[in-house]
PDB file of C-alpha atoms and ligand atoms in Angstrom:
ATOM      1  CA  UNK A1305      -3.233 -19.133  -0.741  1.00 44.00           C
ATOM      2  CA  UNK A1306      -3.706 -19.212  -4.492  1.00 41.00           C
ATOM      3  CA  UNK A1307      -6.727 -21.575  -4.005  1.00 48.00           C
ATOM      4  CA  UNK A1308      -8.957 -18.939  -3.173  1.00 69.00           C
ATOM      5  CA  UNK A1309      -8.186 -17.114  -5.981  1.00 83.00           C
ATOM      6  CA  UNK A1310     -10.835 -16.465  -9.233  1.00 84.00           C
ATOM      7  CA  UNK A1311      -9.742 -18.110 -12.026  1.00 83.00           C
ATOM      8  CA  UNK A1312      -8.281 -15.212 -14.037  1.00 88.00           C
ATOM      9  CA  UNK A1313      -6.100 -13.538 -11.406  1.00 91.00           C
ATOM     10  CA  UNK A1314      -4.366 -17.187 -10.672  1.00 90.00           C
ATOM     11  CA  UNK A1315      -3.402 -17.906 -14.113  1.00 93.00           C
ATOM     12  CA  UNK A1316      -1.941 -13.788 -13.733  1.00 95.00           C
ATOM     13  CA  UNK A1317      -0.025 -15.438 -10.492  1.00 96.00           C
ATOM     14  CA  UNK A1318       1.006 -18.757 -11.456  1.00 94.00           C
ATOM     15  CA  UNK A1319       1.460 -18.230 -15.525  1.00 96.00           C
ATOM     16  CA  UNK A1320       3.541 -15.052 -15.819  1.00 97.00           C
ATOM     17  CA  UNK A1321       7.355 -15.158 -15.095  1.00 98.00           C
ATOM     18  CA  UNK A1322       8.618 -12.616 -12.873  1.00 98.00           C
ATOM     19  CA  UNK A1323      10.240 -11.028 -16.243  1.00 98.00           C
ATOM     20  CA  UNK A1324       6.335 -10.732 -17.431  1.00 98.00           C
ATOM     21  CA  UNK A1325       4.856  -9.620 -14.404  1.00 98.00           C
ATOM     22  CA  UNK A1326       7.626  -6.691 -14.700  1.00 98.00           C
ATOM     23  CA  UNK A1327       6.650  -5.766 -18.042  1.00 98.00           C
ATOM     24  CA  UNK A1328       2.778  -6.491 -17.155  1.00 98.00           C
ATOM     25  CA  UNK A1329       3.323  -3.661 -14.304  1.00 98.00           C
ATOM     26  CA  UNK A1330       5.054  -1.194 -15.957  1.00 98.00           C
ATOM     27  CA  UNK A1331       2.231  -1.149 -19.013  1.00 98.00           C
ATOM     28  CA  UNK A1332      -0.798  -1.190 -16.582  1.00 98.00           C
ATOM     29  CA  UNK A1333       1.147   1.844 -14.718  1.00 98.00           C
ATOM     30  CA  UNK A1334       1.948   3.174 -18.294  1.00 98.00           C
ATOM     31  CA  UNK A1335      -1.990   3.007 -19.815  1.00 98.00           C
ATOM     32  CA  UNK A1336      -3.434   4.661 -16.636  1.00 98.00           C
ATOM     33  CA  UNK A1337      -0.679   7.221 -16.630  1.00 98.00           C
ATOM     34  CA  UNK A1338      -1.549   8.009 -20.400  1.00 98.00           C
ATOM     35  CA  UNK A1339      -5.297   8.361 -19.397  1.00 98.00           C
ATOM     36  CA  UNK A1340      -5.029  10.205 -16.265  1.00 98.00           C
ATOM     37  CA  UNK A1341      -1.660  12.304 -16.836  1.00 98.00           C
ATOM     38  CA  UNK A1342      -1.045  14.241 -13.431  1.00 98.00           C
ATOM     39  CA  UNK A1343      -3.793  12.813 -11.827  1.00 98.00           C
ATOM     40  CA  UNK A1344      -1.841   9.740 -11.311  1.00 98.00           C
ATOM     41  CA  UNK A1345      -0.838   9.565  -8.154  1.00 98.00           C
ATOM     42  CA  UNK A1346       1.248   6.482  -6.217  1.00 98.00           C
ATOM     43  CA  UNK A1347      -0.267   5.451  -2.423  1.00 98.00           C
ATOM     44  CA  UNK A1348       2.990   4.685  -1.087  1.00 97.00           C
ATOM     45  CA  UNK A1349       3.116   3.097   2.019  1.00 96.00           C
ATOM     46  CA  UNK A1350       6.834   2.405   2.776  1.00 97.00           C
ATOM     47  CA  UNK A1351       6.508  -0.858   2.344  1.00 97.00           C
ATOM     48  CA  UNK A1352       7.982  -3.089   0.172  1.00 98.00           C
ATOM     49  CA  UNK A1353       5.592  -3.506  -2.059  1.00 98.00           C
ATOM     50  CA  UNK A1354       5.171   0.342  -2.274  1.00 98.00           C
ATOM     51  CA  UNK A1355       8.644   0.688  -3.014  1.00 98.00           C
ATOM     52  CA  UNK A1356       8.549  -1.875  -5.923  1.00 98.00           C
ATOM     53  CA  UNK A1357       5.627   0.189  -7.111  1.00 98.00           C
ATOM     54  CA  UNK A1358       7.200   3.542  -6.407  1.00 98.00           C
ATOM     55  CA  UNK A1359      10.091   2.495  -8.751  1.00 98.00           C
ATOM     56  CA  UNK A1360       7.982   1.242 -11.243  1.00 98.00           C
ATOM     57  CA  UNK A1361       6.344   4.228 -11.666  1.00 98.00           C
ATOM     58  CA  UNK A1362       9.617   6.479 -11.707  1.00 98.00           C
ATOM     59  CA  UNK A1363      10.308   4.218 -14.657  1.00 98.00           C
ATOM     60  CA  UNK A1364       7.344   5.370 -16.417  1.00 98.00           C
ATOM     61  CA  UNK A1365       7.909   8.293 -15.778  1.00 98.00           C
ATOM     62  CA  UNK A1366       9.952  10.379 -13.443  1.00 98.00           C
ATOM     63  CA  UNK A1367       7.652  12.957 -13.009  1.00 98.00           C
ATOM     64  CA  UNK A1368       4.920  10.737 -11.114  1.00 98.00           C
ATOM     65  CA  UNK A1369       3.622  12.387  -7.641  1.00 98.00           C
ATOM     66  CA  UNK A1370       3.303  10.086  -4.366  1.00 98.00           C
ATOM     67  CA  UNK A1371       1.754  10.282  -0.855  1.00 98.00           C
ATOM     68  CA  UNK A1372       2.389   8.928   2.677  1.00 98.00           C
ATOM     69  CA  UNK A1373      -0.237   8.482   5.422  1.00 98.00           C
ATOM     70  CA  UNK A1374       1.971   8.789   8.305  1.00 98.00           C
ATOM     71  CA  UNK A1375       0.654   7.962  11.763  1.00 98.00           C
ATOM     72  CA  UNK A1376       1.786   8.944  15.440  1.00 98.00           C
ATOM     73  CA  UNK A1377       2.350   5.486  16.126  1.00 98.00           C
ATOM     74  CA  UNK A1378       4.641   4.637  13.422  1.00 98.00           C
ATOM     75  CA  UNK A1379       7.975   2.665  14.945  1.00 98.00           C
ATOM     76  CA  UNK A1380      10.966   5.145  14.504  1.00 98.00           C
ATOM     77  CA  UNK A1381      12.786   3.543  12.203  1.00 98.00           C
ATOM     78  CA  UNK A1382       9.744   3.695   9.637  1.00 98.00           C
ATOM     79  CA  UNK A1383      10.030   7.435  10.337  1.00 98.00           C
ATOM     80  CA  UNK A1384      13.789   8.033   9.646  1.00 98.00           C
ATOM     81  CA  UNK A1385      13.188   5.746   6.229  1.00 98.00           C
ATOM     82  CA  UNK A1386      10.103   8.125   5.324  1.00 98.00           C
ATOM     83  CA  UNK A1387      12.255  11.532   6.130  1.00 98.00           C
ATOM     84  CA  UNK A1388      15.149   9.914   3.905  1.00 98.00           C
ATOM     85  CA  UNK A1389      12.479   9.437   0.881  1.00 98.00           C
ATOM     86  CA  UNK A1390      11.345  12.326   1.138  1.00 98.00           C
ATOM     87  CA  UNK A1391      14.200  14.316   0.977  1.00 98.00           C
ATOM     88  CA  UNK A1392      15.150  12.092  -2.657  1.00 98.00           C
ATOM     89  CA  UNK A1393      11.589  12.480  -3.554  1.00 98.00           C
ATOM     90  CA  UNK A1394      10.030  15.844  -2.935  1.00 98.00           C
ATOM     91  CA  UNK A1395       7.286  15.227  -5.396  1.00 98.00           C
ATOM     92  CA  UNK A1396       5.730  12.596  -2.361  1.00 98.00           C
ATOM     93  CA  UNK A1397       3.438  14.611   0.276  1.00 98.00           C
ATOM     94  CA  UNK A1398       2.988  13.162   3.785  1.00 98.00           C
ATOM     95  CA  UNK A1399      -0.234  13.570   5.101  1.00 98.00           C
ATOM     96  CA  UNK A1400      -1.034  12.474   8.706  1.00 98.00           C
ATOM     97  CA  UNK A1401      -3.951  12.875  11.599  1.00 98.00           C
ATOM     98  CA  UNK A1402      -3.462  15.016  14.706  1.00 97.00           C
ATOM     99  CA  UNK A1403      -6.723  14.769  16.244  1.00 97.00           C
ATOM    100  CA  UNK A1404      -7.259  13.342  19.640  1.00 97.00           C
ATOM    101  CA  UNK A1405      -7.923   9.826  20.179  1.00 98.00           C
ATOM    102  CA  UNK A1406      -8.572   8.029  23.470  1.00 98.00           C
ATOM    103  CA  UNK A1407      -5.510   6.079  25.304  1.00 97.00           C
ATOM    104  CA  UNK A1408      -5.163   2.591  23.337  1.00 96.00           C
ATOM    105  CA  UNK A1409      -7.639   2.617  21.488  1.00 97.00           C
ATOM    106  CA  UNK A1410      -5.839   0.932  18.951  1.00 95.00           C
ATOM    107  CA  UNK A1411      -6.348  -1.717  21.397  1.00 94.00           C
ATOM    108  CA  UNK A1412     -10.288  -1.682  22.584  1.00 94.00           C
ATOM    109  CA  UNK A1413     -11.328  -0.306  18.517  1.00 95.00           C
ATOM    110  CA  UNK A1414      -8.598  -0.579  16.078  1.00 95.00           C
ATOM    111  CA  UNK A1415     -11.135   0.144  13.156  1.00 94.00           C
ATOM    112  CA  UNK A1416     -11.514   3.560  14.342  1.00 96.00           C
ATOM    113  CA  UNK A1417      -8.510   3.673  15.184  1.00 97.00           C
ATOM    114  CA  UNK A1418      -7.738   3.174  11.558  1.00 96.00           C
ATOM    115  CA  UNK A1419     -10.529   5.070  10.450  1.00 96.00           C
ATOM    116  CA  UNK A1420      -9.131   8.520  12.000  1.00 98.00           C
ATOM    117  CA  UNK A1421      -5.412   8.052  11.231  1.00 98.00           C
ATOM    118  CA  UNK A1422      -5.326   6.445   7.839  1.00 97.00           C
ATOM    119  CA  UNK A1423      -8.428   6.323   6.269  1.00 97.00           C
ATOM    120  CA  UNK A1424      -9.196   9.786   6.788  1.00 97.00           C
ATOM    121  CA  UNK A1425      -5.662  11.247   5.656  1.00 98.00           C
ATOM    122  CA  UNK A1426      -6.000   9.461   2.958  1.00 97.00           C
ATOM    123  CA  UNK A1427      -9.328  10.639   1.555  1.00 97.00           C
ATOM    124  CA  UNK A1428      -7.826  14.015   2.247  1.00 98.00           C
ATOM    125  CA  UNK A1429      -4.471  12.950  -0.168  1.00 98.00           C
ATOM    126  CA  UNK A1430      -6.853  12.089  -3.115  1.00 97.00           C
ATOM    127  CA  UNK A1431      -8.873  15.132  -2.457  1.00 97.00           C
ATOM    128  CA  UNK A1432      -6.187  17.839  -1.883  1.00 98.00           C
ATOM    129  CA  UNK A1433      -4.106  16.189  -5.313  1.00 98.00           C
ATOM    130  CA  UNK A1434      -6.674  16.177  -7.234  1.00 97.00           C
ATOM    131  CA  UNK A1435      -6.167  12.033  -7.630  1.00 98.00           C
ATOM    132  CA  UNK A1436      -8.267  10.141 -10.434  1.00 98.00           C
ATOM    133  CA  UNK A1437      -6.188   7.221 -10.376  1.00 98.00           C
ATOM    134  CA  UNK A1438      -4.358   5.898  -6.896  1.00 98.00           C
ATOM    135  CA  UNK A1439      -1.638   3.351  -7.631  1.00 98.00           C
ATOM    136  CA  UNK A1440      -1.100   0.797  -4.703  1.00 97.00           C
ATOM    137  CA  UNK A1441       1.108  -1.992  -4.062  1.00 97.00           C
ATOM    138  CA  UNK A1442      -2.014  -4.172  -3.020  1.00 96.00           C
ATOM    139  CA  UNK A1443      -1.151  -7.957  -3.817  1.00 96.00           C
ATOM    140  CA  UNK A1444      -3.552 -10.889  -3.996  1.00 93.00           C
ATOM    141  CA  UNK A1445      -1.241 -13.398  -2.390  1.00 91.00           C
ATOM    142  CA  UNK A1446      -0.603 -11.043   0.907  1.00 88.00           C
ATOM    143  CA  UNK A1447      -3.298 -12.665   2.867  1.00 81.00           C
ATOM    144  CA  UNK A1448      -6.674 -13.749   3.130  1.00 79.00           C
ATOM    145  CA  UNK A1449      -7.782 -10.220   2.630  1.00 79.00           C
ATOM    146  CA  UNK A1450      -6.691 -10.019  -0.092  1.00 81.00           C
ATOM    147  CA  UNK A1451      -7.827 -12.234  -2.404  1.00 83.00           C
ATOM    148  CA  UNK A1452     -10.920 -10.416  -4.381  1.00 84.00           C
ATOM    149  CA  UNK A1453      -9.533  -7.419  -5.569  1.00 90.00           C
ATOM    150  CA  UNK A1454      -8.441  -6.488  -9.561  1.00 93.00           C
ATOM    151  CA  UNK A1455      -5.834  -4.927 -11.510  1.00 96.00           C
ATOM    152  CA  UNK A1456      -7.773  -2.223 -12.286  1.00 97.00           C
ATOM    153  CA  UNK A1457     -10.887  -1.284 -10.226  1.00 95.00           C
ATOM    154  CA  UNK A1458     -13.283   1.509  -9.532  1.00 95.00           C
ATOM    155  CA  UNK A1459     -14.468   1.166  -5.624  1.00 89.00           C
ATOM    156  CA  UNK A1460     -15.541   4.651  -5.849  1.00 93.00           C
ATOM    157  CA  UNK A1461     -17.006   5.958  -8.505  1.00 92.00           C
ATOM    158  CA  UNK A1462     -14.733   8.414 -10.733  1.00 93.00           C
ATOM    159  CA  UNK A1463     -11.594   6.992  -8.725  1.00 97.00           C
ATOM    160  CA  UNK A1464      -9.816   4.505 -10.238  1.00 97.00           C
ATOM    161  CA  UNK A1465      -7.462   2.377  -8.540  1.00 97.00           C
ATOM    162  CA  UNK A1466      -4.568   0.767  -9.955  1.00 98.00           C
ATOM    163  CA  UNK A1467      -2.968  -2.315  -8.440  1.00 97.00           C
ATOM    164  CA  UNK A1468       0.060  -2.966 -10.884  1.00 98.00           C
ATOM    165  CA  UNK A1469       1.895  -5.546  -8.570  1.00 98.00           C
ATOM    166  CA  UNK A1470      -1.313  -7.537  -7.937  1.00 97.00           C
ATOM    167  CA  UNK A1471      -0.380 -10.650  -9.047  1.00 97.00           C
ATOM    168  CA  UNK A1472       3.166 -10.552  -7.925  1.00 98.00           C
ATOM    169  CA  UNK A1473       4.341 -12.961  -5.428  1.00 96.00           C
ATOM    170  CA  UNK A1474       6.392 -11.741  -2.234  1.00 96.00           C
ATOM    171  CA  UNK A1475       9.337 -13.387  -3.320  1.00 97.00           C
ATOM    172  CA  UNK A1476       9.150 -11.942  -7.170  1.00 98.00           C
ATOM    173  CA  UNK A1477       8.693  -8.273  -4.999  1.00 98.00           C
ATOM    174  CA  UNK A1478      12.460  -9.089  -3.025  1.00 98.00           C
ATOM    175  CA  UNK A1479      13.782 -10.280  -6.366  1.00 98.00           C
ATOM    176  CA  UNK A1480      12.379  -6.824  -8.108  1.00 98.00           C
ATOM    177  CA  UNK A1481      14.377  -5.010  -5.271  1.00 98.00           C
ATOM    178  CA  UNK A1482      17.135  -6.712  -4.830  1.00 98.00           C
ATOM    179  CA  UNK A1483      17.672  -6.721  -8.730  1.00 98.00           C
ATOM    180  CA  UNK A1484      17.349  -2.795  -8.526  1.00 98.00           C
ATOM    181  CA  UNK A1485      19.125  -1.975  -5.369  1.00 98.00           C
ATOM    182  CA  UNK A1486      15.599  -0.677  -4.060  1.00 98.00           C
ATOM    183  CA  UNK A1487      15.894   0.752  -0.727  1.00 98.00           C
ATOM    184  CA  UNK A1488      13.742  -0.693   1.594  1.00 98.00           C
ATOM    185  CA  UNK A1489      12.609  -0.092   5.155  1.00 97.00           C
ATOM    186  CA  UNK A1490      15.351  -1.962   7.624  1.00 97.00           C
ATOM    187  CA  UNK A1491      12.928  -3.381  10.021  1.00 97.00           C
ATOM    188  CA  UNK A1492      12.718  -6.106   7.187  1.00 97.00           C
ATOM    189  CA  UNK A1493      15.927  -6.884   8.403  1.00 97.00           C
ATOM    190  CA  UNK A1494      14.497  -7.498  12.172  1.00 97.00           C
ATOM    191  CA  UNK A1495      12.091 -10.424  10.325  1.00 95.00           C
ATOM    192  CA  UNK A1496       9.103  -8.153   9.249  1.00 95.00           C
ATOM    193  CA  UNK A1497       7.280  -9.148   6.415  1.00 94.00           C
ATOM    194  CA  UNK A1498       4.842  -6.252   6.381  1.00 91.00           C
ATOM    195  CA  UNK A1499       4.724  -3.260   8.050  1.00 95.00           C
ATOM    196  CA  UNK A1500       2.836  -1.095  10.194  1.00 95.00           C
ATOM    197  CA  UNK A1501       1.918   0.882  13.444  1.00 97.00           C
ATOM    198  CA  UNK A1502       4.228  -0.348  16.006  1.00 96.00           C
ATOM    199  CA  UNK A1503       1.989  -1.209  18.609  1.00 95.00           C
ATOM    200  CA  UNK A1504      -0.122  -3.688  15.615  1.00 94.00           C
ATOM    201  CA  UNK A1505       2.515  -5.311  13.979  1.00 94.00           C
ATOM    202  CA  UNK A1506       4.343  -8.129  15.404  1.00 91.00           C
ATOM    203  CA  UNK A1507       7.174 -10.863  13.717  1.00 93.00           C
ATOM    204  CA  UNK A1508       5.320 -13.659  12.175  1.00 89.00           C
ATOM    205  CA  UNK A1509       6.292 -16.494   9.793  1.00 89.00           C
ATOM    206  CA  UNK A1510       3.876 -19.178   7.553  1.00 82.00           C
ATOM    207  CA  UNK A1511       1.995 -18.326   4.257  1.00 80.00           C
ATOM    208  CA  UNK A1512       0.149 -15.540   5.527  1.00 85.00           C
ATOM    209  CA  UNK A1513       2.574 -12.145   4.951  1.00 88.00           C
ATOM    210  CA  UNK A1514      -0.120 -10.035   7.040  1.00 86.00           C
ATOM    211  CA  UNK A1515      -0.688 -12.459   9.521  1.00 84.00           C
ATOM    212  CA  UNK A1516       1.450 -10.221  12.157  1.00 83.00           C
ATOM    213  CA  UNK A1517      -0.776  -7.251  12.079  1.00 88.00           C
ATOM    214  CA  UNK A1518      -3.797  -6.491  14.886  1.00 79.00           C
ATOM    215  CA  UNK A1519      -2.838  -9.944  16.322  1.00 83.00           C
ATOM    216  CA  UNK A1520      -5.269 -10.258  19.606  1.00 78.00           C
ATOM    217  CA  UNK A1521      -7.814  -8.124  18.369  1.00 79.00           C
ATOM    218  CA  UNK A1522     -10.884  -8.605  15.838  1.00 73.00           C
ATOM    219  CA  UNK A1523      -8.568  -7.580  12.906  1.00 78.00           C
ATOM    220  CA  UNK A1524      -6.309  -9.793  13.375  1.00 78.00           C
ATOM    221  CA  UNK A1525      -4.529 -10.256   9.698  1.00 76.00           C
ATOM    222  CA  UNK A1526      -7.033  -7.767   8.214  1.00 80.00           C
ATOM    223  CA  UNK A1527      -7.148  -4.393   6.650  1.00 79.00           C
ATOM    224  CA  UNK A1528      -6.802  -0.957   7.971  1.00 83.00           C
ATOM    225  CA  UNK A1529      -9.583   0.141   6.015  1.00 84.00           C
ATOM    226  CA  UNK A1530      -8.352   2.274   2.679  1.00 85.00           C
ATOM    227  CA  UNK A1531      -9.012  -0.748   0.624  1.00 86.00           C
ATOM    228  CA  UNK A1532     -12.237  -1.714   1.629  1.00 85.00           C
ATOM    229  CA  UNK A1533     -13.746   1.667   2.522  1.00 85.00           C
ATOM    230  CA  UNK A1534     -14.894   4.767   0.170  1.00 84.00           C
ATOM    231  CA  UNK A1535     -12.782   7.625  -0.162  1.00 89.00           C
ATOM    232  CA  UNK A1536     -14.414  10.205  -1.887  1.00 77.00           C
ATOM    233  CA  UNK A1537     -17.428  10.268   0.935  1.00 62.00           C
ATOM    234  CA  UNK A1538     -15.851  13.650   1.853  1.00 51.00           C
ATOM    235  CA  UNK A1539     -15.814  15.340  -1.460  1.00 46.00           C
ATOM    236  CA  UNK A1540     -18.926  17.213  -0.653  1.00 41.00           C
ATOM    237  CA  UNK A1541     -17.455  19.298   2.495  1.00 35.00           C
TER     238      UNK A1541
HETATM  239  S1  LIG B  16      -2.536   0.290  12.673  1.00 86.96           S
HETATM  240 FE1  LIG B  16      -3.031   0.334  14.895  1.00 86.96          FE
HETATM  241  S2  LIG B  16      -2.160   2.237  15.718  1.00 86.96           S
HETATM  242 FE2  LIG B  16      -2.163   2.376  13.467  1.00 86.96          FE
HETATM  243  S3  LIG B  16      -4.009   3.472  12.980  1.00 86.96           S
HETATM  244 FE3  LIG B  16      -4.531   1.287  12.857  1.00 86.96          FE
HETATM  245  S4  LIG B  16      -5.217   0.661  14.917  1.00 86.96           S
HETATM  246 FE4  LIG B  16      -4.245   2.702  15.091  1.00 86.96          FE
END
């Protein structure tokens, strides 16, 4: 996986202990929070690398704000994790679609599928908490996806977007966790590696961590959208 990475992101992956990529996180997470104060805001997903991120960031400082894009095809056991961090966290807002979609279409058009109940909610979270900085748990060695993107970008323009954990690899995320008593989602327990709507998510193993989600449709291993797509297209409304 690391072969298709530039040069300066795989000396990040492949030169830094897990002990520096720690201390590499919490300073990125620690220089945007200093620039951007309440607008920085964590994207967590529930996943694991969210929750590595999530704790990061309560390290910096307790006081950071979160959000969830929830969807109404979420497997129940994602739920019941997401009502239990709430209830620690009440500083992390769920945000979620409602509108009507066709039967399946997550099957005959998963990007609009997508589009309506992630992307959109999400454009909503930045806009309704006033977000200048979104922190994700976006990693370069998840999949082939995922392979061009920087610690520090700015996709849209007066939205930056932090991804601390970038260079981290999935077994420096379980060591994080495991070395913090992070707790994580228990489907990871069922074989998981990354997590999603039920019906697009299946058990998977081999290098490719994402290689279990859209399988049998064009997406297959690919992106839900709220990394590749603007955000702020709405702003004007
Ligand atoms: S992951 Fe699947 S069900 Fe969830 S929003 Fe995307 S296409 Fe729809």
């Amino acid at each position: 996986m690391t072969t298709e990475l530039n040069e300066d992101i795989r000396t990040l992956v492949d030169g830094l202990n897990f002990a520096q990529k720690v201390e590499r996180s919490l300073s990125l997470i620690g220089q945007a929070h200093a620039a951007h104060a309440d607008g920085l805001v964590v994207a967590n997903s529930l996943g694991k690398d969210s929750c590595a991120v999530w704790h990061l960031a309560k390290r910096v400082s307790p006081g950071i704000r979160g959000f969830i894009v929830t969807t109404r095809f979420k497997p129940k056991q994602t739920v019941q994790f997401m009502k239990r961090m709430v209830a620690r966290y009440p500083e992390l807002r769920v945000y979620r679609s409602d509108e009507p979609i066709p039967d399946r279409l997550y099957e005959t058009d998963p990007d609009r599928c997508c589009e309506i109940l992630k992307v959109e909610p999400t454009r909503r979270a930045i806009r309704e908490m006033g977000v200048t900085c979104w922190v994700t748990g976006l990693r370069c060695t998840e999949g082939r996806t995922r392979t061009d993107f920087k610690e520090i970008e700015e996709r849209d323009r007066g939205l930056i977007k932090l991804n601390p954990v970038l260079t981290w690899h999935e077994r420096e995320v379980w060591q994080y966790l495991a070395l913090y008593r992070v707790p994580v989602n228990p489907l990871y327990g069922q074989g998981y590696r990354s997590l999603g709507c039920e019906p697009c998510t299946k058990i998977t193993t081999g290098d490719d961590e994402r290689a279990g989600r859209w399988i049998g449709t064009s997406k297959c291993g690919g992106e839900c959208g709220i990394h590749t797509r603007p955000l702020k297209i709405d702003y004007q409304i």
